[in-house]
Coordinates of C-alpha atoms in Angstrom, one line a residue:
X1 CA 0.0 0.0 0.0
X2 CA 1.4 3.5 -1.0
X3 CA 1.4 5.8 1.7
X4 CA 3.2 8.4 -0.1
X5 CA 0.6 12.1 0.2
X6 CA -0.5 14.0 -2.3
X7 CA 0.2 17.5 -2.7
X8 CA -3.1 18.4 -1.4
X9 CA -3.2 16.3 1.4
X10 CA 0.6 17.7 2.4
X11 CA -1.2 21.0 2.0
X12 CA -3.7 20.4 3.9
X13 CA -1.7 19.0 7.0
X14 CA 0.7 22.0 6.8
X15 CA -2.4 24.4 6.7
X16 CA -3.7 23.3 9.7
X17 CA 0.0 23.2 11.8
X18 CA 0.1 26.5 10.9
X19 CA -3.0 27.2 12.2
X20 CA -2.4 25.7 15.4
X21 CA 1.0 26.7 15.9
X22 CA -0.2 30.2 15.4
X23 CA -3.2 29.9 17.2
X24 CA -2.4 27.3 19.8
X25 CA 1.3 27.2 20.3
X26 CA 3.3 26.4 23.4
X27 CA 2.0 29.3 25.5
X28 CA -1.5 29.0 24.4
X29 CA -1.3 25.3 26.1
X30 CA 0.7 26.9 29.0
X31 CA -2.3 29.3 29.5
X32 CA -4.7 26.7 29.3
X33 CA -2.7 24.8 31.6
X34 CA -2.7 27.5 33.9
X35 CA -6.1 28.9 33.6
X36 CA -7.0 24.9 34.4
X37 CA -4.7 24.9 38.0
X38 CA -6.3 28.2 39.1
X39 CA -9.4 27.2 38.5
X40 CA -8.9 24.2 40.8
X41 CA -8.9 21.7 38.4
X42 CA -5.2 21.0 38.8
X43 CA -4.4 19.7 42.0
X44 CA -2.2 16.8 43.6
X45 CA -5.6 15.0 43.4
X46 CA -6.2 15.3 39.7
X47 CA -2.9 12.9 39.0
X48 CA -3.4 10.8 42.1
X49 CA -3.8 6.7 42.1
X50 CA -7.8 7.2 40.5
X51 CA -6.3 6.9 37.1
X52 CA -5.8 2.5 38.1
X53 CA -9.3 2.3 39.7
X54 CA -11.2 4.1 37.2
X55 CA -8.9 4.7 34.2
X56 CA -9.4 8.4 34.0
X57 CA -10.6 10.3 37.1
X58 CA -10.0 10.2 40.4
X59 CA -12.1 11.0 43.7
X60 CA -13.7 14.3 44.1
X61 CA -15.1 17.4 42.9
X62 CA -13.3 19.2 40.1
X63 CA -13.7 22.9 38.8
X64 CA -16.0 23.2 35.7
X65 CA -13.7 26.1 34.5
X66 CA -13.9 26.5 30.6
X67 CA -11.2 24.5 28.7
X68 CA -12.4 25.0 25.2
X69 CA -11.1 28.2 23.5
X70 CA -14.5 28.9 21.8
X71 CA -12.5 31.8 18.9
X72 CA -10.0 28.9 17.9
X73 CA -12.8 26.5 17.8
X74 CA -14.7 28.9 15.4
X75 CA -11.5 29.4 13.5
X76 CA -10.9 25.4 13.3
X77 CA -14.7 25.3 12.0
X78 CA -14.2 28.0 9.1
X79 CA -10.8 26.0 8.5
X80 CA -13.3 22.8 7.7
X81 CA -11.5 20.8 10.4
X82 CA -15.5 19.7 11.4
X83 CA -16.8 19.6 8.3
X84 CA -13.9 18.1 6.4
X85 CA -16.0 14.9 5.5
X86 CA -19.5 16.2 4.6
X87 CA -20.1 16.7 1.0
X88 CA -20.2 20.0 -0.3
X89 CA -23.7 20.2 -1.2
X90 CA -24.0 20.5 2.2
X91 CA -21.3 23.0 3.1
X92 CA -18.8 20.5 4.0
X93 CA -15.1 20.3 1.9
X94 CA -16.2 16.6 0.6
X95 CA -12.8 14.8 1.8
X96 CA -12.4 11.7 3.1
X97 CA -11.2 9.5 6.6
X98 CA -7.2 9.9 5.0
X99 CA -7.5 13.5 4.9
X100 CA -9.8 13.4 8.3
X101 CA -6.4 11.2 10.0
X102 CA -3.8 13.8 8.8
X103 CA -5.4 17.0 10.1
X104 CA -6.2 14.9 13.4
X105 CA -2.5 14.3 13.9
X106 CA -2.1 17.4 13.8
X107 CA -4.0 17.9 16.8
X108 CA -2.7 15.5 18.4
X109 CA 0.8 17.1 18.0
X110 CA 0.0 20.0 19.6
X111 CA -2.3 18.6 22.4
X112 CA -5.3 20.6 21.6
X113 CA -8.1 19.9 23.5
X114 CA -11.5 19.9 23.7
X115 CA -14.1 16.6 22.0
X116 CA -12.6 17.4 18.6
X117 CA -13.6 13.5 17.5
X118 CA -17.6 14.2 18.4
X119 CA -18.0 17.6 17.3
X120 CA -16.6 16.0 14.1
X121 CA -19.1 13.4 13.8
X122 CA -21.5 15.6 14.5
X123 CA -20.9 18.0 11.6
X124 CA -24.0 17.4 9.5
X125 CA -25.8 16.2 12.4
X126 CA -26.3 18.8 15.2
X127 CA -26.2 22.3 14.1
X128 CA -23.3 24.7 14.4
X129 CA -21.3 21.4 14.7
X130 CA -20.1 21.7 11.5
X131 CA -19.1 25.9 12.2
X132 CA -17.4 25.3 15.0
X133 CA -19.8 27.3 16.4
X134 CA -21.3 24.7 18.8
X135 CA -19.1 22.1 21.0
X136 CA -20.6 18.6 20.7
X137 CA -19.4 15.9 23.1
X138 CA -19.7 12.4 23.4
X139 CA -20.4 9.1 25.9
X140 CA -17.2 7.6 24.4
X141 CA -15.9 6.6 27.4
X142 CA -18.0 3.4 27.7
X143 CA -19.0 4.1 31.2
X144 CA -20.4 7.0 33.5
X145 CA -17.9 9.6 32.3
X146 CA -18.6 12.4 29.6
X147 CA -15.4 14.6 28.8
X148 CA -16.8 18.7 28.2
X149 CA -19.6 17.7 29.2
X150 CA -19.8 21.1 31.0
X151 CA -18.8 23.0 28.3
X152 CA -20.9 21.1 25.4
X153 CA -23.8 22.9 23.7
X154 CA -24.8 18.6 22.8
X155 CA -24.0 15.5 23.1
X156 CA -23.5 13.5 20.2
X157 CA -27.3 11.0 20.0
X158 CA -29.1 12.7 22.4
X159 CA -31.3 14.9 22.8
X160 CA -30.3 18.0 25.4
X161 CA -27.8 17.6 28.0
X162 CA -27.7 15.3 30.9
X163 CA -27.2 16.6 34.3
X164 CA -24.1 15.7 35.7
X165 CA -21.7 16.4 38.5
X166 CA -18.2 17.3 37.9
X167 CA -15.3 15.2 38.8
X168 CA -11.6 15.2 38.9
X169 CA -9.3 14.2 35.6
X170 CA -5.8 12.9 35.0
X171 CA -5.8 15.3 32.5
X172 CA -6.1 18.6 33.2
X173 CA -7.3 19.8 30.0
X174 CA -9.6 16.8 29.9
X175 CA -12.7 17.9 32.5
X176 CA -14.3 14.7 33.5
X177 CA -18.4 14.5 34.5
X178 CA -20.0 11.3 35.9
X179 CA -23.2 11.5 33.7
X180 CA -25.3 8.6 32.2
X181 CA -26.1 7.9 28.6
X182 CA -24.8 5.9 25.6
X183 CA -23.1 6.1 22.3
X184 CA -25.5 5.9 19.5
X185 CA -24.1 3.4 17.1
X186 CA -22.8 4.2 14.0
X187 CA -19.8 6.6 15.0
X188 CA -17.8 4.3 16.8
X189 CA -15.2 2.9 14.4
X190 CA -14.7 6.6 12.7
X191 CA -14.3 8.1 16.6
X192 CA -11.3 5.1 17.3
X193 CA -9.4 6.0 14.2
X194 CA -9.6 9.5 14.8
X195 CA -8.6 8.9 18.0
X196 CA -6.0 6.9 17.1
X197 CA -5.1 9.8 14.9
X198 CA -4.3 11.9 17.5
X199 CA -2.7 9.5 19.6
X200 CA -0.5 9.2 16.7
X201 CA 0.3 12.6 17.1
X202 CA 1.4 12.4 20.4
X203 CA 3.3 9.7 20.0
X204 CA 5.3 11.0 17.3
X205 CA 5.6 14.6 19.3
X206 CA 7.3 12.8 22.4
X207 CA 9.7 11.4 19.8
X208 CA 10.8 14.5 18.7
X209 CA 11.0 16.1 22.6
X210 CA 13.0 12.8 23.6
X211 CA 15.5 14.0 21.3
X212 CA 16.0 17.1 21.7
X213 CA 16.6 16.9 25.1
X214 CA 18.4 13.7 24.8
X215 CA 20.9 16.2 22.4
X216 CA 20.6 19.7 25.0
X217 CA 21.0 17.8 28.3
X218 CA 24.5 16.9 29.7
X219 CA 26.1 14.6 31.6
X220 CA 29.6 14.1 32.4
X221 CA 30.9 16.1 29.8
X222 CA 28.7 14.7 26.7
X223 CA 24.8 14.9 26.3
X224 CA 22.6 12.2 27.2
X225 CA 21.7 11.2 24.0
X226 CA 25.5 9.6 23.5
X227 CA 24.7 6.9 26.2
X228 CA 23.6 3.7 24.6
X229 CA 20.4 3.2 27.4
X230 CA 19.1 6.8 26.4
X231 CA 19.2 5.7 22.2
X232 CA 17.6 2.7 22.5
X233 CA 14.9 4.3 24.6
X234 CA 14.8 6.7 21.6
X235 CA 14.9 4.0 18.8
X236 CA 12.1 2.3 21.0
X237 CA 10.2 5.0 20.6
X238 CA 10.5 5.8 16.9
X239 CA 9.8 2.3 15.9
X240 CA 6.5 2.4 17.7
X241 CA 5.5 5.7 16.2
X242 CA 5.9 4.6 13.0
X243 CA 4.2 1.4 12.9
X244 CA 1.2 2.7 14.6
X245 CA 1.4 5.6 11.6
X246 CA 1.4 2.8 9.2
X247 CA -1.7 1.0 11.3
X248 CA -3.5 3.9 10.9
X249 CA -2.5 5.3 7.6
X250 CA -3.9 1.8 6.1
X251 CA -6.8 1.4 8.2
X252 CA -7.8 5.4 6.7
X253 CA -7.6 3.8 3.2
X254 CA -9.8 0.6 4.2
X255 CA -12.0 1.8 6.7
X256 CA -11.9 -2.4 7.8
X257 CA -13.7 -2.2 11.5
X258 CA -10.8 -4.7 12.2
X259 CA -7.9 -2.6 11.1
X260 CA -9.0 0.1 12.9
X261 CA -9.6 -1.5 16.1
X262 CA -5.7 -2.6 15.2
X263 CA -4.8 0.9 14.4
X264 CA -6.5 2.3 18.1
X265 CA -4.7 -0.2 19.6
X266 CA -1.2 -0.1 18.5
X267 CA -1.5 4.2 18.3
X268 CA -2.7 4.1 22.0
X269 CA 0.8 2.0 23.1
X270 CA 3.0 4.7 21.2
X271 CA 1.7 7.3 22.7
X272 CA 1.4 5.8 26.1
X273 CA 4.4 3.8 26.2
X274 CA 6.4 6.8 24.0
X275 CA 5.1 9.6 26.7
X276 CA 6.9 7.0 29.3
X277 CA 10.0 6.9 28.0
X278 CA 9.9 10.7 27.4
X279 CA 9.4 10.9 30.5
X280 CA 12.5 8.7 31.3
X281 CA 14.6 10.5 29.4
X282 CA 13.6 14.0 30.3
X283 CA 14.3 12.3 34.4
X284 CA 12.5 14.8 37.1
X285 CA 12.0 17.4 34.5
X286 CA 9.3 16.1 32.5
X287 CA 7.3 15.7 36.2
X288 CA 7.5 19.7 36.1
X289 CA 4.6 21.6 34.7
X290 CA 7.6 23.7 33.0
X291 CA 7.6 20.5 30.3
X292 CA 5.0 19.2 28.3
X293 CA 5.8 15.5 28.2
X294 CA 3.7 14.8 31.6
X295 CA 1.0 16.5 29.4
X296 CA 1.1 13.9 26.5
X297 CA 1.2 11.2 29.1
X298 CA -1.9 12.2 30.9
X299 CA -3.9 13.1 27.3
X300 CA -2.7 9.7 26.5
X301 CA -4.1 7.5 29.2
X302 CA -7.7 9.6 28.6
X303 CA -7.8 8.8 25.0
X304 CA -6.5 5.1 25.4
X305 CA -10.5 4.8 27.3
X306 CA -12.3 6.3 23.8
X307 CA -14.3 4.6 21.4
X308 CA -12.2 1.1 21.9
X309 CA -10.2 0.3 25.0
X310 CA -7.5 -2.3 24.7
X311 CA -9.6 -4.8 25.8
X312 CA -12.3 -3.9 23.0
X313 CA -9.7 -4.0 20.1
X314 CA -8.3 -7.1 21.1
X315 CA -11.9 -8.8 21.2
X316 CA -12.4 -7.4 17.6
X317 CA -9.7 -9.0 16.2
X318 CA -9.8 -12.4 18.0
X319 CA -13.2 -12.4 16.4
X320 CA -12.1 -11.9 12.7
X321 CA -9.0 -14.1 13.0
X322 CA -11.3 -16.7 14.1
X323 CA -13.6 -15.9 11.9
X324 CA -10.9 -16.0 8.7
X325 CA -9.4 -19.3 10.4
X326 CA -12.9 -20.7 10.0
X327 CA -13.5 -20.2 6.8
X328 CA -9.7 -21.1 5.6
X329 CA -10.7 -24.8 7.3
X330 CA -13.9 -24.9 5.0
X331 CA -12.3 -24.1 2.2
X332 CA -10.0 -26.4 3.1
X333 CA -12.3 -29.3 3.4
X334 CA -14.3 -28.5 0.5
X335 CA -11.0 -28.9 -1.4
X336 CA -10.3 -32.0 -0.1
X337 CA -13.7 -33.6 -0.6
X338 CA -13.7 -32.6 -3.8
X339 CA -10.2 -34.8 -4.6

């Protein structure tokens, strides 16, 4: 399979990191991070031992101070980063999930947050979605927990918005409520590869902060990045990247539920496992909220509960392989009764 981009798609993936970096740099997520920690949503709490027990929040109330930057979600909206897929009789720029994948990574780079995936979905479907104009949010967490929930204008299936009450996130720019509802069917496989999207672009952003610091910081007279322990955690974390690009490259081409359930999967261990060993290598700095990486890690861990979990992806592909070993065996005994 060619993965090699067109001119428009390279285009259009340059177009929107320009965007961002312009719009949403390093010290716009600073801010955020910032505005988030005053608000009360950052505390020793929000990173505490809840992220085992429940996978993404931990115990208590959390602030519902406003995450999403409402202006750069307008801008993204006029950019047609919502209405990238919908046809343009209907407004939309009539791409397709490859296109969808490249300006996601994107996002994922630059740790922009708010429920780009559902207002996405929703473009067509709830109005002002498509805009950017309204924020649409999702039950994609497969459990009680809504992300935005208290800055969504709707939730993606349902009609108004559910009460809910507020609760404390790994993430900081991820606020967490503990709501109830479910994810109308439909969206889910175009949500996980999405979401893989941006994991992708995590994954591949902690790869390039490894290295740099690996090449700034030194030790005994020579930077880190000349001890062999330091470029094999670097090498690790390349080849990681780069298979889960291909994962979810192919799986944009195919739209197979299967490959994508294999693209969520291998996209959410290299940005989890890459924002680890980021961390390693950055030592007690990337713990600071002066570095980013602690940021990827946490975004990481929210997104590895969306649309499929591990556990999910894996149960989607033991199904097909059995499925495909089932019918090899028929074929094979139809053969062989047939001389």
């Amino acid at each position: 399979m060619d993965f090699r981009l067109t001119e428009e798609q390279r285009d259009l993936r340059a177009g929107i990191r320009d965007l961002l970096a312009g719009r949403y740099g390093r010290e716009a997520l600073r801010e955020s991070v910032r505005a988030s920690e005053s608000s009360g949503a950052v505390s020793s709490g929000a990173v505490s031992s809840g992220v085992a027990s429940s996978g993404v929040a931990s115990s208590g109330v959390a602030s519902s101070g406003a995450v999403v930057d409402r202006r750069l979600w307008r801008e993204l909206g006029e950019a047609g980063f919502f209405s990238l897929r919908l046809p343009e009789s209907e407004g939309g720029v009539g791409l397709g999930l490859p296109e969808a994948v490249l300006v996601f990574e994107e996002a994922g780079r630059a740790l922009l947050p708010g429920p780009l995936v559902a207002t996405h979905l929703a473009a067509g479907a709830v109005p002002g979605a498509a805009s950017g104009s309204a924020v649409v949010t999702a039950f994609d967490l497969g459990g009680p927990l809504v992300a935005y929930l208290g800055e969504a204008d709707a939730v993606l299936g349902a009609e108004g918005l559910p009460a809910g009450e507020p609760v404390r996130s790994v993430d900081p720019l991820t606020p967490l409520w503990r709501s109830s509802g479910v994810l109308p069917s439909g969206y889910r496989e175009a949500g996980a590869l999405l979401t893989a999207a941006l994991q992708l672009g995590s994954a591949l952003r902690t790869v390039e902060l490894a290295v740099r610091y690996a090449g700034e910081r030194e030790q005994f007279g020579q930077p880190i990045g000349g001890f062999q322990a330091v470029k094999h955690l670097c090498a690790r974390m390349l080849v990681r990247a780069e298979v889960a690009r291909t994962a979810v490259y192919a799986a944009a081409v195919t739209g197979d539920a299967a490959e994508i359930a294999a693209a969520k999967l291998l996209a959410d261990e290299a940005a989890v496992r890459g924002a680890r060993d980021c961390l390693q290598v950055h030592g007690g700095m990337g713990f600071t909220w002066e570095a980013d990486v602690h940021l990827h890690l946490k975004r990481a861990w929210v997104r590895a509960e969306q649309w499929h979990t591990a556990p999910e992806a894996e149960e989607l592909l033991a199904a097909r392989l059995g499925a495909e070993a089932e019918e090899e065996a028929v074929a094979e005994a139809e053969a062989a009764a047939m001389g």
